[in-house]
mmCIF file of C-alpha atoms and ligand atoms in Angstrom:
data_model
loop_
_atom_site.group_PDB
_atom_site.id
_atom_site.type_symbol
_atom_site.label_atom_id
_atom_site.label_comp_id
_atom_site.label_asym_id
_atom_site.label_seq_id
_atom_site.Cartn_x
_atom_site.Cartn_y
_atom_site.Cartn_z
ATOM 1 C CA GLU M 1260 18.929 -9.205 -9.764
ATOM 2 C CA ALA M 1261 21.647 -8.673 -12.116
ATOM 3 C CA GLU M 1262 20.429 -9.999 -14.802
ATOM 4 C CA HIS M 1263 16.577 -8.493 -14.504
ATOM 5 C CA PRO M 1264 16.641 -5.391 -12.781
ATOM 6 C CA GLU M 1265 13.189 -4.619 -13.574
ATOM 7 C CA LEU M 1266 12.098 -8.151 -11.030
ATOM 8 C CA LYS M 1267 14.246 -5.696 -8.144
ATOM 9 C CA THR M 1268 11.939 -4.978 -5.114
ATOM 10 C CA PRO M 1269 12.949 -2.654 -1.535
ATOM 11 C CA ALA M 1270 11.525 -5.361 -0.604
ATOM 12 C CA SER M 1271 14.577 -8.253 -1.602
ATOM 13 C CA PRO M 1272 16.241 -10.069 0.318
ATOM 14 C CA SER M 1273 19.830 -8.679 -1.172
ATOM 15 C CA VAL M 1274 17.936 -5.583 0.677
ATOM 16 C CA ARG M 1275 19.133 -6.694 4.396
ATOM 17 C CA VAL M 1276 22.985 -5.563 3.783
ATOM 18 C CA GLY M 1277 24.178 -2.838 3.464
ATOM 19 C CA GLY M 1278 25.372 -0.876 0.196
ATOM 20 C CA GLN M 1279 28.025 2.122 0.063
ATOM 21 C CA PRO M 1280 28.716 3.149 3.685
ATOM 22 C CA LEU M 1281 25.726 6.437 5.610
ATOM 23 C CA THR M 1282 27.947 9.821 6.327
ATOM 24 C CA ALA M 1283 25.159 10.678 8.758
ATOM 25 C CA PHE M 1284 21.819 9.792 9.652
ATOM 26 C CA LYS M 1285 18.629 12.221 8.930
ATOM 27 C CA GLN M 1286 16.471 13.397 11.283
ATOM 28 C CA VAL M 1287 12.884 12.459 11.343
ATOM 29 C CA ARG M 1288 9.754 13.704 13.607
ATOM 30 C CA HIS M 1289 7.014 11.647 15.340
ATOM 31 C CA GLU M 1290 3.445 12.188 13.464
ATOM 32 C CA ILE M 1291 2.222 10.719 16.860
ATOM 33 C CA PRO M 1292 5.284 10.925 20.250
ATOM 34 C CA MET M 1293 6.508 8.014 21.296
ATOM 35 C CA LEU M 1294 6.797 8.655 25.005
ATOM 36 C CA SER M 1295 7.928 7.086 27.615
ATOM 37 C CA LEU M 1296 6.298 4.884 30.530
ATOM 38 C CA ASP M 1297 5.539 6.550 34.140
ATOM 39 C CA ASN M 1298 7.918 4.011 36.306
ATOM 40 C CA VAL M 1299 6.536 1.859 39.014
ATOM 41 C CA PHE M 1300 7.928 1.091 41.968
ATOM 42 C CA SER M 1301 4.956 -0.650 44.752
ATOM 43 C CA GLY M 1302 1.539 -2.548 44.037
ATOM 44 C CA GLU M 1303 -0.195 1.290 46.393
ATOM 45 C CA GLU M 1304 1.186 3.086 43.575
ATOM 46 C CA LEU M 1305 0.316 1.211 40.828
ATOM 47 C CA GLN M 1306 -3.797 0.918 42.692
ATOM 48 C CA ALA M 1307 -2.791 5.072 42.390
ATOM 49 C CA PHE M 1308 -2.264 4.581 38.979
ATOM 50 C CA GLU M 1309 -5.928 3.062 38.490
ATOM 51 C CA GLN M 1310 -6.790 5.333 40.664
ATOM 52 C CA ARG M 1311 -6.028 8.796 38.917
ATOM 53 C CA MET M 1312 -7.505 6.203 35.030
ATOM 54 C CA ARG M 1313 -11.498 6.130 37.247
ATOM 55 C CA ASP M 1314 -11.220 9.503 38.020
ATOM 56 C CA ARG M 1315 -9.632 10.509 34.183
ATOM 57 C CA LEU M 1316 -12.651 8.170 32.621
ATOM 58 C CA LYS M 1317 -15.768 9.675 35.062
ATOM 59 C CA ARG M 1318 -16.834 5.968 33.482
ATOM 60 C CA GLU M 1319 -16.986 2.875 34.485
ATOM 61 C CA VAL M 1320 -15.035 1.307 32.132
ATOM 62 C CA SER M 1321 -13.755 -2.561 32.423
ATOM 63 C CA PHE M 1322 -9.805 -2.697 33.953
ATOM 64 C CA THR M 1323 -8.374 -5.746 31.118
ATOM 65 C CA PHE M 1324 -4.467 -4.823 31.506
ATOM 66 C CA CYS M 1325 -2.664 -5.673 28.602
ATOM 67 C CA CYS M 1326 0.585 -7.123 30.177
ATOM 68 C CA GLU M 1327 4.190 -7.888 29.439
ATOM 69 C CA PRO M 1328 8.095 -8.196 30.531
ATOM 70 C CA LYS M 1329 9.363 -4.078 30.062
ATOM 71 C CA LEU M 1330 12.595 -5.097 27.464
ATOM 72 C CA ASP M 1331 15.622 -3.043 28.198
ATOM 73 C CA GLY M 1332 16.535 -2.206 24.429
ATOM 74 C CA LEU M 1333 16.313 0.565 22.081
ATOM 75 C CA ALA M 1334 13.123 1.931 20.755
ATOM 76 C CA VAL M 1335 12.335 1.821 17.374
ATOM 77 C CA SER M 1336 9.574 2.758 15.290
ATOM 78 C CA LEU M 1337 8.730 1.522 11.835
ATOM 79 C CA LEU M 1338 7.000 2.539 9.464
ATOM 80 C CA TYR M 1339 5.053 0.339 6.225
ATOM 81 C CA VAL M 1340 2.577 2.259 3.353
ATOM 82 C CA ASP M 1341 1.337 -0.100 1.189
ATOM 83 C CA GLY M 1342 2.417 -3.935 3.156
ATOM 84 C CA GLN M 1343 5.987 -2.170 3.005
ATOM 85 C CA LEU M 1344 9.009 -1.310 5.002
ATOM 86 C CA VAL M 1345 9.641 2.239 4.027
ATOM 87 C CA GLN M 1346 11.263 4.004 7.073
ATOM 88 C CA ALA M 1347 12.799 3.358 10.406
ATOM 89 C CA ALA M 1348 13.671 5.568 13.699
ATOM 90 C CA THR M 1349 14.732 5.875 17.342
ATOM 91 C CA ARG M 1350 13.030 7.989 20.022
ATOM 92 C CA GLY M 1351 15.580 10.583 19.372
ATOM 93 C CA ASP M 1352 13.685 13.240 21.928
ATOM 94 C CA GLY M 1353 10.300 12.052 21.587
ATOM 95 C CA THR M 1354 9.559 14.200 18.914
ATOM 96 C CA THR M 1355 12.268 13.762 16.321
ATOM 97 C CA GLY M 1356 14.629 10.881 15.859
ATOM 98 C CA GLU M 1357 17.184 9.608 13.462
ATOM 99 C CA GLU M 1358 16.493 7.741 10.970
ATOM 100 C CA ILE M 1359 17.453 4.080 10.110
ATOM 101 C CA THR M 1360 16.489 3.278 7.793
ATOM 102 C CA GLU M 1361 19.330 1.484 5.669
ATOM 103 C CA ASN M 1362 20.616 -0.078 9.415
ATOM 104 C CA VAL M 1363 16.849 -1.918 10.147
ATOM 105 C CA ARG M 1364 16.412 -3.560 6.602
ATOM 106 C CA THR M 1365 19.522 -5.792 8.191
ATOM 107 C CA ILE M 1366 17.754 -7.599 11.051
ATOM 108 C CA LYS M 1367 16.493 -10.359 9.569
ATOM 109 C CA ALA M 1368 12.791 -10.789 13.093
ATOM 110 C CA ILE M 1369 11.289 -7.582 10.660
ATOM 111 C CA PRO M 1370 9.814 -8.063 7.807
ATOM 112 C CA LEU M 1371 10.232 -5.708 4.469
ATOM 113 C CA SER M 1372 6.007 -5.921 3.469
ATOM 114 C CA LEU M 1373 4.490 -7.095 6.055
ATOM 115 C CA ARG M 1374 2.717 -10.900 6.183
ATOM 116 C CA GLY M 1375 -0.580 -11.644 5.656
ATOM 117 C CA GLU M 1376 -3.823 -9.241 4.757
ATOM 118 C CA GLY M 1377 -5.667 -7.010 5.856
ATOM 119 C CA TRP M 1378 -3.071 -4.734 7.583
ATOM 120 C CA PRO M 1379 -4.083 -0.779 6.772
ATOM 121 C CA ALA M 1380 -2.453 1.704 4.327
ATOM 122 C CA ARG M 1381 -0.485 3.207 6.081
ATOM 123 C CA LEU M 1382 0.676 1.036 9.621
ATOM 124 C CA GLU M 1383 3.350 1.956 11.932
ATOM 125 C CA VAL M 1384 4.738 0.016 14.401
ATOM 126 C CA ARG M 1385 6.984 0.870 17.220
ATOM 127 C CA GLY M 1386 8.706 -2.057 19.543
ATOM 128 C CA GLU M 1387 12.263 -2.427 21.355
ATOM 129 C CA VAL M 1388 15.356 -3.495 18.926
ATOM 130 C CA VAL M 1389 17.696 -5.414 22.055
ATOM 131 C CA MET M 1390 20.046 -8.189 21.556
ATOM 132 C CA TYR M 1391 19.295 -11.460 22.943
ATOM 133 C CA LYS M 1392 21.888 -12.257 25.830
ATOM 134 C CA LYS M 1393 23.041 -15.205 24.407
ATOM 135 C CA ASP M 1394 24.950 -12.767 22.061
ATOM 136 C CA PHE M 1395 25.782 -10.524 23.055
ATOM 137 C CA ALA M 1396 28.490 -12.961 25.003
ATOM 138 C CA ALA M 1397 29.613 -14.055 21.648
ATOM 139 C CA LEU M 1398 29.760 -10.729 20.151
ATOM 140 C CA ASN M 1399 31.973 -10.122 23.244
ATOM 141 C CA GLU M 1400 34.303 -13.186 22.973
ATOM 142 C CA LYS M 1401 34.820 -11.894 19.485
ATOM 143 C CA GLN M 1402 35.537 -8.878 19.602
ATOM 144 C CA GLU M 1403 37.361 -9.922 22.695
ATOM 145 C CA ALA M 1404 40.193 -12.539 20.230
ATOM 146 C CA LEU M 1405 39.391 -10.115 18.192
ATOM 147 C CA GLY M 1406 41.081 -7.326 19.544
ATOM 148 C CA LEU M 1407 38.927 -5.080 19.346
ATOM 149 C CA LYS M 1408 35.985 -2.923 21.900
ATOM 150 C CA THR M 1409 33.765 -4.921 24.398
ATOM 151 C CA PHE M 1410 30.342 -3.998 24.968
ATOM 152 C CA ALA M 1411 29.406 -3.269 28.687
ATOM 153 C CA ASN M 1412 26.295 -4.870 28.421
ATOM 154 C CA PRO M 1413 22.988 -5.478 25.808
ATOM 155 C CA ARG M 1414 21.458 -2.389 25.401
ATOM 156 C CA ASN M 1415 24.445 -0.837 24.391
ATOM 157 C CA ALA M 1416 25.381 -2.840 22.108
ATOM 158 C CA ALA M 1417 22.146 -2.765 20.209
ATOM 159 C CA ALA M 1418 22.619 1.004 20.073
ATOM 160 C CA GLY M 1419 26.486 0.478 19.203
ATOM 161 C CA THR M 1420 25.008 -1.144 16.165
ATOM 162 C CA LEU M 1421 21.957 -0.082 15.271
ATOM 163 C CA ARG M 1422 23.212 3.033 14.758
ATOM 164 C CA GLN M 1423 26.174 2.098 12.839
ATOM 165 C CA LEU M 1424 26.957 4.472 10.192
ATOM 166 C CA ASP M 1425 28.681 1.438 7.938
ATOM 167 C CA ILE M 1426 25.291 -0.957 7.411
ATOM 168 C CA SER M 1427 27.852 -3.773 7.077
ATOM 169 C CA ILE M 1428 28.810 -4.150 10.505
ATOM 170 C CA THR M 1429 25.366 -4.238 11.662
ATOM 171 C CA ALA M 1430 24.048 -7.145 9.459
ATOM 172 C CA SER M 1431 27.237 -9.060 10.831
ATOM 173 C CA ARG M 1432 25.647 -8.165 14.503
ATOM 174 C CA PRO M 1433 23.113 -9.957 15.762
ATOM 175 C CA LEU M 1434 20.027 -7.678 16.029
ATOM 176 C CA ARG M 1435 15.886 -8.380 17.429
ATOM 177 C CA PHE M 1436 12.987 -6.730 16.967
ATOM 178 C CA LEU M 1437 9.725 -6.728 19.473
ATOM 179 C CA ALA M 1438 6.423 -4.939 18.518
ATOM 180 C CA TYR M 1439 5.096 -3.462 21.230
ATOM 181 C CA SER M 1440 2.729 -1.159 20.252
ATOM 182 C CA LEU M 1441 0.893 0.830 17.232
ATOM 183 C CA GLY M 1442 1.354 4.343 16.433
ATOM 184 C CA GLU M 1443 -1.143 5.660 12.424
ATOM 185 C CA ALA M 1444 -2.653 3.350 11.500
ATOM 186 C CA GLN M 1445 -5.211 4.721 9.057
ATOM 187 C CA TRP M 1446 -7.602 0.952 9.287
ATOM 188 C CA GLN M 1447 -10.220 1.758 7.035
ATOM 189 C CA PRO M 1448 -11.570 -0.319 4.894
ATOM 190 C CA ALA M 1449 -9.568 -3.118 7.264
ATOM 191 C CA PRO M 1450 -11.534 -3.207 11.276
ATOM 192 C CA ALA M 1451 -9.606 -1.070 13.394
ATOM 193 C CA CYS M 1452 -8.839 -2.790 16.557
ATOM 194 C CA THR M 1453 -10.217 -1.918 20.139
ATOM 195 C CA LEU M 1454 -8.185 -4.047 21.984
ATOM 196 C CA GLN M 1455 -4.467 -3.426 22.778
ATOM 197 C CA SER M 1456 -3.871 -7.534 23.392
ATOM 198 C CA GLU M 1457 -5.637 -7.957 19.176
ATOM 199 C CA ALA M 1458 -3.605 -5.920 18.188
ATOM 200 C CA MET M 1459 -1.076 -7.125 19.593
ATOM 201 C CA ALA M 1460 -1.968 -10.228 17.580
ATOM 202 C CA ARG M 1461 -2.938 -8.476 14.797
ATOM 203 C CA LEU M 1462 1.811 -7.482 14.901
ATOM 204 C CA ARG M 1463 2.456 -11.191 15.958
ATOM 205 C CA GLU M 1464 -0.088 -12.179 11.750
ATOM 206 C CA TYR M 1465 1.566 -9.626 9.740
ATOM 207 C CA GLY M 1466 5.140 -10.725 10.762
ATOM 208 C CA PHE M 1467 6.849 -9.303 14.287
ATOM 209 C CA LEU M 1468 7.483 -10.680 17.114
ATOM 210 C CA THR M 1469 6.043 -9.522 20.375
ATOM 211 C CA PRO M 1470 7.322 -9.459 23.915
ATOM 212 C CA PRO M 1471 6.978 -13.148 25.614
ATOM 213 C CA ASP M 1472 5.108 -14.105 28.670
ATOM 214 C CA GLY M 1473 2.431 -11.642 27.623
ATOM 215 C CA LYS M 1474 -0.473 -11.731 29.704
ATOM 216 C CA LEU M 1475 -4.183 -10.417 30.377
ATOM 217 C CA CYS M 1476 -4.766 -8.864 33.736
ATOM 218 C CA GLU M 1477 -8.023 -8.082 35.655
ATOM 219 C CA SER M 1478 -7.204 -6.636 37.800
ATOM 220 C CA VAL M 1479 -4.188 -4.462 40.205
ATOM 221 C CA GLN M 1480 -4.036 -6.670 42.281
ATOM 222 C CA ALA M 1481 -3.301 -9.168 38.784
ATOM 223 C CA VAL M 1482 -1.158 -7.008 37.823
ATOM 224 C CA GLU M 1483 1.026 -6.792 40.994
ATOM 225 C CA ASP M 1484 0.943 -10.533 41.010
ATOM 226 C CA TYR M 1485 2.138 -10.972 36.634
ATOM 227 C CA ALA M 1486 5.709 -8.512 37.588
ATOM 228 C CA GLN M 1487 6.036 -10.404 40.307
ATOM 229 C CA TRP M 1488 6.240 -13.806 38.575
ATOM 230 C CA VAL M 1489 7.922 -11.923 35.614
ATOM 231 C CA ARG M 1490 11.304 -10.334 38.370
ATOM 232 C CA GLU M 1491 11.504 -14.706 39.954
ATOM 233 C CA HIS M 1492 11.212 -15.740 36.214
ATOM 234 C CA ARG M 1493 14.114 -12.503 34.769
ATOM 235 C CA PRO M 1494 16.777 -14.553 34.510
ATOM 236 C CA GLN M 1495 15.457 -17.317 32.083
ATOM 237 C CA PHE M 1496 14.041 -14.945 29.479
ATOM 238 C CA ARG M 1497 16.973 -14.608 26.785
ATOM 239 C CA MET M 1498 16.951 -10.925 26.900
ATOM 240 C CA GLU M 1499 17.171 -8.101 29.238
ATOM 241 C CA ILE M 1500 14.000 -7.423 31.711
ATOM 242 C CA ASP M 1501 13.678 -4.549 33.670
ATOM 243 C CA GLY M 1502 10.100 -4.184 34.587
ATOM 244 C CA ALA M 1503 6.881 -5.091 33.974
ATOM 245 C CA VAL M 1504 4.472 -2.869 31.593
ATOM 246 C CA ALA M 1505 0.557 -3.163 32.530
ATOM 247 C CA LYS M 1506 -1.728 -1.558 29.481
ATOM 248 C CA LEU M 1507 -5.087 -0.718 29.466
ATOM 249 C CA ASP M 1508 -6.800 -2.786 26.867
ATOM 250 C CA ASN M 1509 -9.690 -1.452 26.161
ATOM 251 C CA LEU M 1510 -7.846 0.858 23.267
ATOM 252 C CA GLU M 1511 -10.842 3.056 23.298
ATOM 253 C CA ALA M 1512 -9.773 4.605 26.996
ATOM 254 C CA GLN M 1513 -6.561 4.889 26.071
ATOM 255 C CA GLN M 1514 -7.648 6.966 23.569
ATOM 256 C CA ALA M 1515 -10.137 9.070 26.268
ATOM 257 C CA LEU M 1516 -7.679 9.089 28.771
ATOM 258 C CA GLY M 1517 -4.507 10.441 26.222
ATOM 259 C CA PHE M 1518 -1.309 11.822 27.298
ATOM 260 C CA THR M 1519 0.512 13.470 29.559
ATOM 261 C CA ALA M 1520 3.363 15.903 27.923
ATOM 262 C CA ARG M 1521 6.188 13.034 29.220
ATOM 263 C CA ALA M 1522 3.946 9.179 29.258
ATOM 264 C CA PRO M 1523 0.570 8.220 27.843
ATOM 265 C CA ARG M 1524 -2.143 8.000 30.647
ATOM 266 C CA PHE M 1525 -3.448 4.453 31.003
ATOM 267 C CA ALA M 1526 0.084 2.204 30.136
ATOM 268 C CA VAL M 1527 2.598 2.046 33.571
ATOM 269 C CA ALA M 1528 5.519 0.418 33.829
ATOM 270 C CA PHE M 1529 6.449 -1.407 37.250
ATOM 271 C CA LYS M 1530 10.759 -0.900 37.177
ATOM 272 C CA PHE M 1531 12.257 -3.795 39.207
ATOM 273 C CA PRO M 1532 15.321 -2.261 41.366
ATOM 274 C CA ALA M 1533 18.702 -2.332 38.821
ATOM 275 C CA GLU M 1534 20.412 -5.774 39.291
ATOM 276 C CA GLN M 1535 23.006 -5.291 42.329
ATOM 277 C CA ALA M 1536 26.203 -6.505 42.637
ATOM 278 C CA GLN M 1537 29.991 -6.007 44.543
ATOM 279 C CA THR M 1538 33.308 -5.453 42.682
ATOM 280 C CA LEU M 1539 36.213 -3.716 44.523
ATOM 281 C CA LEU M 1540 37.768 -0.923 43.863
ATOM 282 C CA LYS M 1541 41.471 -0.671 42.708
ATOM 283 C CA ASP M 1542 42.521 2.209 41.930
ATOM 284 C CA ILE M 1543 41.880 5.446 41.272
ATOM 285 C CA GLU M 1544 42.892 7.764 39.072
ATOM 286 C CA ILE M 1545 43.160 11.799 39.483
ATOM 287 C CA GLN M 1546 43.170 13.572 36.112
HETATM 288 C C1 9MJ S 1149 9.224 -2.036 26.765
HETATM 289 N N1 9MJ S 1149 10.184 -1.271 27.083
HETATM 290 O O1 9MJ S 1149 8.910 -3.422 26.288
HETATM 291 C C2 9MJ S 1149 6.146 0.025 26.148
HETATM 292 N N2 9MJ S 1149 7.962 -1.698 26.312
HETATM 293 O O2 9MJ S 1149 4.789 1.215 24.993
HETATM 294 C C3 9MJ S 1149 6.513 -2.258 26.360
HETATM 295 N N3 9MJ S 1149 7.364 -0.133 25.812
HETATM 296 C C4 9MJ S 1149 5.967 1.161 25.879
HETATM 297 N N4 9MJ S 1149 6.070 -1.071 25.816
HETATM 298 C C5 9MJ S 1149 4.518 2.395 25.144
HETATM 299 N N5 9MJ S 1149 6.596 -3.403 26.928
HETATM 300 C C6 9MJ S 1149 5.073 3.189 25.410
HETATM 301 C C7 9MJ S 1149 6.456 2.359 25.560
#
């Protein structure tokens, strides 16, 4: 690249390692708000969620749900124009986030150019940046050996790493990205997706990882059984999981249902109770 600067592209592998530290993050407005999911904690609440959708749609649709584990990381939006990553942003308050494009370029699980063909001219990919449990343990060991601050949990480690103004630190830490939805997508002339599960399959074709052990569930009971399965297997997942997510598979019905001010009406998070442990309070310091 030094000898042939004309061959250097924004997707060059050398761009993955940051140059000069940034001085501040720019603000980015999300064209489509980045909302979080409403939570349910029981089978009855899950049934009420389905009933609300039936009442609102006022027509029979097949209630197939696209289900996946709920990853406990940081929501990030990636914008691709003509297949090239041009912008990455945090969720922020849902309307405005921070631009973290240079940090995100250092994450190897994020394609700088989309793979395959037939992708939309503009495509927004949303997902979660996480740190795997084993990478978190290794990072904390390393931090401790160097006398540096350790992190409380993988989510904090991922958040601290992603919001580094010095990108060489981000590049040195093991972050992953798993994609779980599409924001803006201009499909023409490529055919649009009609199912959430189809959108997930396309994301995999484009080179993204998606949450592990996803499943199509044909009923609310099947969603509840799936959530129970995820809960039982929680320790075996490579990343921290704090629930199971169910999204209506039919994208047209998703669009008809739309959003409340806080969350989509077509999706829900079946949350697990926080993991509990006992600890000994040794001292209280009054300030
Ligand atoms: C997580 N956190 O794993 C969504 N999520 O979809 C999954 N979050 C989501 N989906 C729409 N799997 C808004 C948030």
